[in-house]
CSV table of C-alpha atoms in Angstrom, one decimal:
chain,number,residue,atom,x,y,z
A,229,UNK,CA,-141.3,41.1,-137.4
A,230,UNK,CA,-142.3,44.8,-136.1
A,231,UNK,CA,-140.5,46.5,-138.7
A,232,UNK,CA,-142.5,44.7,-141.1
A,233,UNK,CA,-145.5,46.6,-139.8
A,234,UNK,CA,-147.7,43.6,-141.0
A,235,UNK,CA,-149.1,42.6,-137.6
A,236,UNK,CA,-153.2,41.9,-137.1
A,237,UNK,CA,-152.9,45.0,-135.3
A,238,UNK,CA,-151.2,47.5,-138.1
A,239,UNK,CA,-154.2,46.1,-140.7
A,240,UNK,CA,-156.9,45.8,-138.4
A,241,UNK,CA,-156.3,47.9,-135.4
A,242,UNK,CA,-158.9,50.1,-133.7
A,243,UNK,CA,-157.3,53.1,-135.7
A,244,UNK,CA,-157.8,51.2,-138.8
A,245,UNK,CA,-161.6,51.1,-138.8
A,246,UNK,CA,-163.7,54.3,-138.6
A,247,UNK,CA,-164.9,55.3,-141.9
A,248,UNK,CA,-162.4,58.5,-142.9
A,249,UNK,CA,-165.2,59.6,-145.0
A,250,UNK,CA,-167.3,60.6,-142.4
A,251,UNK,CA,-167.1,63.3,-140.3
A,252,UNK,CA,-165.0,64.1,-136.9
A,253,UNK,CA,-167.4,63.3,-134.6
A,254,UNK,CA,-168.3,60.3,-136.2
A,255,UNK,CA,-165.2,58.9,-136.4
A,256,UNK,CA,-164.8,59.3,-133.3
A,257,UNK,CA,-167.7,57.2,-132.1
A,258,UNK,CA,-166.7,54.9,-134.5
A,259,UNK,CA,-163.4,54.3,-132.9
A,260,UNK,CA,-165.4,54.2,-129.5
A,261,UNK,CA,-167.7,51.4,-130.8
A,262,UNK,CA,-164.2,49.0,-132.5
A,263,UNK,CA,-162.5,49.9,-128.9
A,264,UNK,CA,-165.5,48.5,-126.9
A,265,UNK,CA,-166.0,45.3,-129.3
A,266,UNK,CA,-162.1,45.3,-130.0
A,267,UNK,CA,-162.1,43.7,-125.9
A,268,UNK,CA,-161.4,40.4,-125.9
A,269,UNK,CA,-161.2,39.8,-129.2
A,270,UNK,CA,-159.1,38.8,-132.4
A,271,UNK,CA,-158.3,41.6,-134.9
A,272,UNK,CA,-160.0,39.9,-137.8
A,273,UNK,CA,-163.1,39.6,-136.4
A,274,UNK,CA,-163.2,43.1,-135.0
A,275,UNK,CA,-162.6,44.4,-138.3
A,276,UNK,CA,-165.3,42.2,-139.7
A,277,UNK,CA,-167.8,43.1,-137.2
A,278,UNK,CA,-166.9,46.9,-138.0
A,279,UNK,CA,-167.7,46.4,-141.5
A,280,UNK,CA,-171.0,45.1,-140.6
A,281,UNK,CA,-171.6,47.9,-138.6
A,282,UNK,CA,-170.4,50.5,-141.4
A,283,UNK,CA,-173.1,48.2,-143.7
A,284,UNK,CA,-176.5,49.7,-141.7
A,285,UNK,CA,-178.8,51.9,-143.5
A,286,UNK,CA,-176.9,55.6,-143.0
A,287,UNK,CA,-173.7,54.0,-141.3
A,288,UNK,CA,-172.4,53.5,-138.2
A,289,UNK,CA,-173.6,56.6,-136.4
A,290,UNK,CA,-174.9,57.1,-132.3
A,291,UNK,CA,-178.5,57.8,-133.9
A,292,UNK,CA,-178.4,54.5,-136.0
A,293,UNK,CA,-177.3,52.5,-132.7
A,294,UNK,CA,-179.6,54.7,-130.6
A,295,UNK,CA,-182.9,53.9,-132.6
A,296,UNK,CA,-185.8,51.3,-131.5
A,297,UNK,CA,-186.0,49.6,-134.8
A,298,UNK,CA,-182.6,48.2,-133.9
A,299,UNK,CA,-183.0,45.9,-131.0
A,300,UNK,CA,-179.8,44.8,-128.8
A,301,UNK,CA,-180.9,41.4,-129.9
A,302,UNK,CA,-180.2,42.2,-133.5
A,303,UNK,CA,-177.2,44.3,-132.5
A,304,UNK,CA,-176.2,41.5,-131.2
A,305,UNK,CA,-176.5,39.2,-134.3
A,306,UNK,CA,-174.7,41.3,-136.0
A,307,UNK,CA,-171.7,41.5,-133.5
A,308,UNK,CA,-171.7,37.9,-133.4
A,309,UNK,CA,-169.1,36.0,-133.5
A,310,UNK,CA,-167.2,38.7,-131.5
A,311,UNK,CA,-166.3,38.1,-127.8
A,312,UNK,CA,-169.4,38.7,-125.0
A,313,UNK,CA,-171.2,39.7,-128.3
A,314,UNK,CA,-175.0,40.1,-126.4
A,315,UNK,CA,-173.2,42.0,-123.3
A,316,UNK,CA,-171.6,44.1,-126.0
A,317,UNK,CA,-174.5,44.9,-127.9
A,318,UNK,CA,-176.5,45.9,-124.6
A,319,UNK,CA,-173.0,48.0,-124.0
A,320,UNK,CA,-173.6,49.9,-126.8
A,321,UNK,CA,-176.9,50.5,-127.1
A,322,UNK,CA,-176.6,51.8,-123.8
A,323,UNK,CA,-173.9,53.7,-125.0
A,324,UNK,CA,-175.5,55.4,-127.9
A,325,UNK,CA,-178.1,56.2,-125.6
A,326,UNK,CA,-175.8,58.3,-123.0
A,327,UNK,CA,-174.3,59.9,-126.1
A,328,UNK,CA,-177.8,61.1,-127.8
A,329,UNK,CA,-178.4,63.2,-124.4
A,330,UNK,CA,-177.2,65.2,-122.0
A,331,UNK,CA,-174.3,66.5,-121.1
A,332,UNK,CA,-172.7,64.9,-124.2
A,333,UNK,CA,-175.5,66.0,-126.9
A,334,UNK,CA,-174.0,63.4,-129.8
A,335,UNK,CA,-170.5,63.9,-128.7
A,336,UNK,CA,-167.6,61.5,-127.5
A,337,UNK,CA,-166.2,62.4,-124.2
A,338,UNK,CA,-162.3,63.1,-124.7
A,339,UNK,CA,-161.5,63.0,-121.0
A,340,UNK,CA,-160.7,59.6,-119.1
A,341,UNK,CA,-163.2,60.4,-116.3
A,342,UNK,CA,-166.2,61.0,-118.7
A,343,UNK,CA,-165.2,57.8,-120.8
A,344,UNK,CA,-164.9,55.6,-117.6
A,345,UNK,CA,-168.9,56.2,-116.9
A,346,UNK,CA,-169.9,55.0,-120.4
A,347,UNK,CA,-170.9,51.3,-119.7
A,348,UNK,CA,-169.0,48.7,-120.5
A,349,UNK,CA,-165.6,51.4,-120.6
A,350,UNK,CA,-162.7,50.6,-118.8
A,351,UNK,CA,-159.4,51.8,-118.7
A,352,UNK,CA,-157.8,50.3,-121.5
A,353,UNK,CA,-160.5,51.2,-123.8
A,354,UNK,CA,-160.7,54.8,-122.4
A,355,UNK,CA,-157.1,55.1,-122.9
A,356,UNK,CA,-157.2,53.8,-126.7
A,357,UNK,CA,-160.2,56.2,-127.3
A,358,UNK,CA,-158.1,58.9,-126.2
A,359,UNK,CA,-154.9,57.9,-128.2
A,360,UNK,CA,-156.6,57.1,-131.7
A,361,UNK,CA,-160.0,59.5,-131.5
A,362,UNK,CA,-158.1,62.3,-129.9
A,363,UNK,CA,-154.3,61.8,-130.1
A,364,UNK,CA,-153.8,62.0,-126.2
A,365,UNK,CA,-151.3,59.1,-126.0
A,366,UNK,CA,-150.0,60.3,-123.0
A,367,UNK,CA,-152.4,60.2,-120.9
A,368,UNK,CA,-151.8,56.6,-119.9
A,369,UNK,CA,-150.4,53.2,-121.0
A,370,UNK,CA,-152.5,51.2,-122.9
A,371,UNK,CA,-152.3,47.4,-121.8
A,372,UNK,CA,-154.0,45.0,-123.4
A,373,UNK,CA,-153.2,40.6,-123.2
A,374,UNK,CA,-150.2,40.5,-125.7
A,375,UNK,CA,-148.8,44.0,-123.6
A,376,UNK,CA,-149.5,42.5,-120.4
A,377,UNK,CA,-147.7,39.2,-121.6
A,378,UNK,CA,-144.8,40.6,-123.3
A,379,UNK,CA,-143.9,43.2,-120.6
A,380,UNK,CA,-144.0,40.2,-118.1
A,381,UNK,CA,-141.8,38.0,-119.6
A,382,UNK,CA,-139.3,41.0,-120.2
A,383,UNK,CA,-139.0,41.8,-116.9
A,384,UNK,CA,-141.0,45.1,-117.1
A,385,UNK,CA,-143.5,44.0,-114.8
A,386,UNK,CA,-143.7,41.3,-112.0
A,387,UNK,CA,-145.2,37.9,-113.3
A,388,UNK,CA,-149.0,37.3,-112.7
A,389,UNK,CA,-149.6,41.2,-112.9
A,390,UNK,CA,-152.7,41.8,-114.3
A,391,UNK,CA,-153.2,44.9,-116.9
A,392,UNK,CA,-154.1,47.6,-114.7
A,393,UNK,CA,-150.6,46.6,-112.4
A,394,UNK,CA,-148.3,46.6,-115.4
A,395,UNK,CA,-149.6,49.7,-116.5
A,396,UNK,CA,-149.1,51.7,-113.2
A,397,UNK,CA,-145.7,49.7,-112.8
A,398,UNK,CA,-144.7,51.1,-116.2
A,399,UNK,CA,-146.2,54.1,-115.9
A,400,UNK,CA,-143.4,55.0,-112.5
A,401,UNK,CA,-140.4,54.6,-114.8
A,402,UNK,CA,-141.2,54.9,-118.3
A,403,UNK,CA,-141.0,58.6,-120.0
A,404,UNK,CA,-144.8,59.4,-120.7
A,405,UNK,CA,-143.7,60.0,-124.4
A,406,UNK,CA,-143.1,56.4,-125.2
A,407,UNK,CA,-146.4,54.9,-123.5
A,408,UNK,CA,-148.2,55.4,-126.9
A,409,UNK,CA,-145.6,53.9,-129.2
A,410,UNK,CA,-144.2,50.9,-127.0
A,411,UNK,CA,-147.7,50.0,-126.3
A,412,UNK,CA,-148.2,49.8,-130.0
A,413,UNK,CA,-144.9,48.2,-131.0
A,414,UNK,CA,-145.4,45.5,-128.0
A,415,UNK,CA,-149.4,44.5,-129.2
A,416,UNK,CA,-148.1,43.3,-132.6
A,417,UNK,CA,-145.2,42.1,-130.9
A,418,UNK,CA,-147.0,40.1,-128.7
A,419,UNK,CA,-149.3,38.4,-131.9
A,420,UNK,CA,-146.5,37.9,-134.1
A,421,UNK,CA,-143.3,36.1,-131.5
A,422,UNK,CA,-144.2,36.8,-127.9
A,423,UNK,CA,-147.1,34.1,-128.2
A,424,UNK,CA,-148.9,33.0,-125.0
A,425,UNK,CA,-148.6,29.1,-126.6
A,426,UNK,CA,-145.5,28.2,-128.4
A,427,UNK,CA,-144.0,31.5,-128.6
A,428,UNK,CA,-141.4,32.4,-130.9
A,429,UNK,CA,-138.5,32.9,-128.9
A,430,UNK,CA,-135.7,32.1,-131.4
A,431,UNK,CA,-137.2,34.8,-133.3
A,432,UNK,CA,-136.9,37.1,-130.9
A,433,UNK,CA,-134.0,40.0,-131.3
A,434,UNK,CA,-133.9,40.2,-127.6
A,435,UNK,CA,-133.9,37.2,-126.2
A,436,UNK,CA,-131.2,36.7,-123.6
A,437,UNK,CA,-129.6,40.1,-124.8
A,438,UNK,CA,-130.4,41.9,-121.9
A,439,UNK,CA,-130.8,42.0,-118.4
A,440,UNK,CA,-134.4,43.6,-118.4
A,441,UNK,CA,-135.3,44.4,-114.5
A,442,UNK,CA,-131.9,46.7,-114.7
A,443,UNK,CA,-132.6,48.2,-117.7
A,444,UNK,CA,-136.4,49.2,-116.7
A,445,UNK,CA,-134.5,51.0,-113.9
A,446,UNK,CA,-132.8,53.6,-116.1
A,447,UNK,CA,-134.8,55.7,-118.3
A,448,UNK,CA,-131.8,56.8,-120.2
A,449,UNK,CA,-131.3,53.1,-121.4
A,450,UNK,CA,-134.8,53.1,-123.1
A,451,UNK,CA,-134.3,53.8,-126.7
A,452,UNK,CA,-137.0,53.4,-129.6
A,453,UNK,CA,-136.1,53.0,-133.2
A,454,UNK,CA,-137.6,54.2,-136.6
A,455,UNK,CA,-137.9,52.4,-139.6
A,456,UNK,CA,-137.6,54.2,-142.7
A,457,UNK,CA,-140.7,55.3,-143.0
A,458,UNK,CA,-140.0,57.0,-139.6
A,459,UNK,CA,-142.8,54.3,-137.5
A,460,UNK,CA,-141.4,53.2,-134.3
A,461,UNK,CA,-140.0,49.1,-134.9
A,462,UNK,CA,-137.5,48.6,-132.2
A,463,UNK,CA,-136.5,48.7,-128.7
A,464,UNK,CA,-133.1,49.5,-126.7
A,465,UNK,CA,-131.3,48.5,-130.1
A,466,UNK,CA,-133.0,45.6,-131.3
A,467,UNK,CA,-135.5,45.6,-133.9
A,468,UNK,CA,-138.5,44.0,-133.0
């Protein structure tokens, strides 16, 4: 399962698809664009989309988005089959656009505020901007379906919250250090066992171990574990 590491998420992940060869700012963008088309949308077909992206004449960059010879229509195309692919595509254009001017002059924004006005930007994608482009993992927790799911069905959140109520519900008890890591460890979670149909639940190390609305009371009962190679794979002693 987690320990594994082999998850859609750990191959294909947002912070799996900027080109390393390119420079910082780039990458950063990069990460932006896979956040913003990463919404509502399978791994696999993120990462494909990215790699069409990486294909354009000069690579993905804000000027190669930004440019008139590349209309949101063929933006689109290329995006396609991604989820709201044509909103998307408008999305970043728009994007690129902001970035090419000022105040930002070709860079990305690393605060949450300045992310939040970028269109199409909310706060899940801020938040995984600011994890993977600039390593602020603390500066909220990242929820996205499979998070929201599994930290329902645990107890860590009242059923029928929606993403921004789990994270502000989590956000009150768990230590600020963990946000990054659990969030991580519950998306490929979430894809592997904690399935919205048929999920996996005699796979699951936890199930019926614990008695999860007392634990999420006690922050001294939270405990993440390493795997060998010293990435987070567990949870209150139970390897995911």
């Amino acid at each position: 399962m987690r320990a594994g590491q082999d998850a859609p998420v750990d191959q294909m992940g947002t912070h799996q698809l900027a080109d390393r060869t390119a420079d910082k700012k780039t990458q950063q963008f990069q990460i932006l664009v896979a956040a913003v088309i990463s919404s509502q949308t399978r791994d696999s077909v993120t990462a494909a989309a990215m790699m069409r992206l990486h294909a354009l004449p000069g690579g993905l960059t804000i000027g190669n988005l930004f440019r008139q010879e590349l209309t949101i229509h063929q933006l689109a195309e290329i995006l396609k089959p991604v989820g709201f692919y044509r909103q998307k595509a408008k999305h970043l254009k728009a994007i690129a656009e902001k970035l090419s001017g000022c105040p930002f002059n070709g860079n990305v924004p690393g605060t949450l505020d300045e992310l939040l006005k970028l269109p199409g930007v909310g706060p899940k994608i801020a938040l995984l901007v600011l994890w993977v482009a600039f390593g602020k993992g603390e500066e909220g927790f990242i929820v996205d379906t499979n998070v929201r799911r599994v930290c329902c069905r645990l107890g860590w959140a009242p059923d029928g919250s929606d993403p921004n109520q789990v994270r502000q519900s989590l956000e009150t008890w768990l230590p600020r250090s963990l946000w990054p890591d659990i969030s991580f460890l519950f998306v490929g979670f979430g894809q592997q066992v904690c399935k919205p149909i048929a999920p996996q639940c005699e796979r699951c190390q936890v199930n019926g171990e614990f008695d999860w609305q007392t634990l999420s009371q006690y922050d001294s009962t939270i405990a993440l574990y390493r795997d060998m190679n010293g990435r987070f794979a567990g949870v209150s002693g139970k390897f995911l």
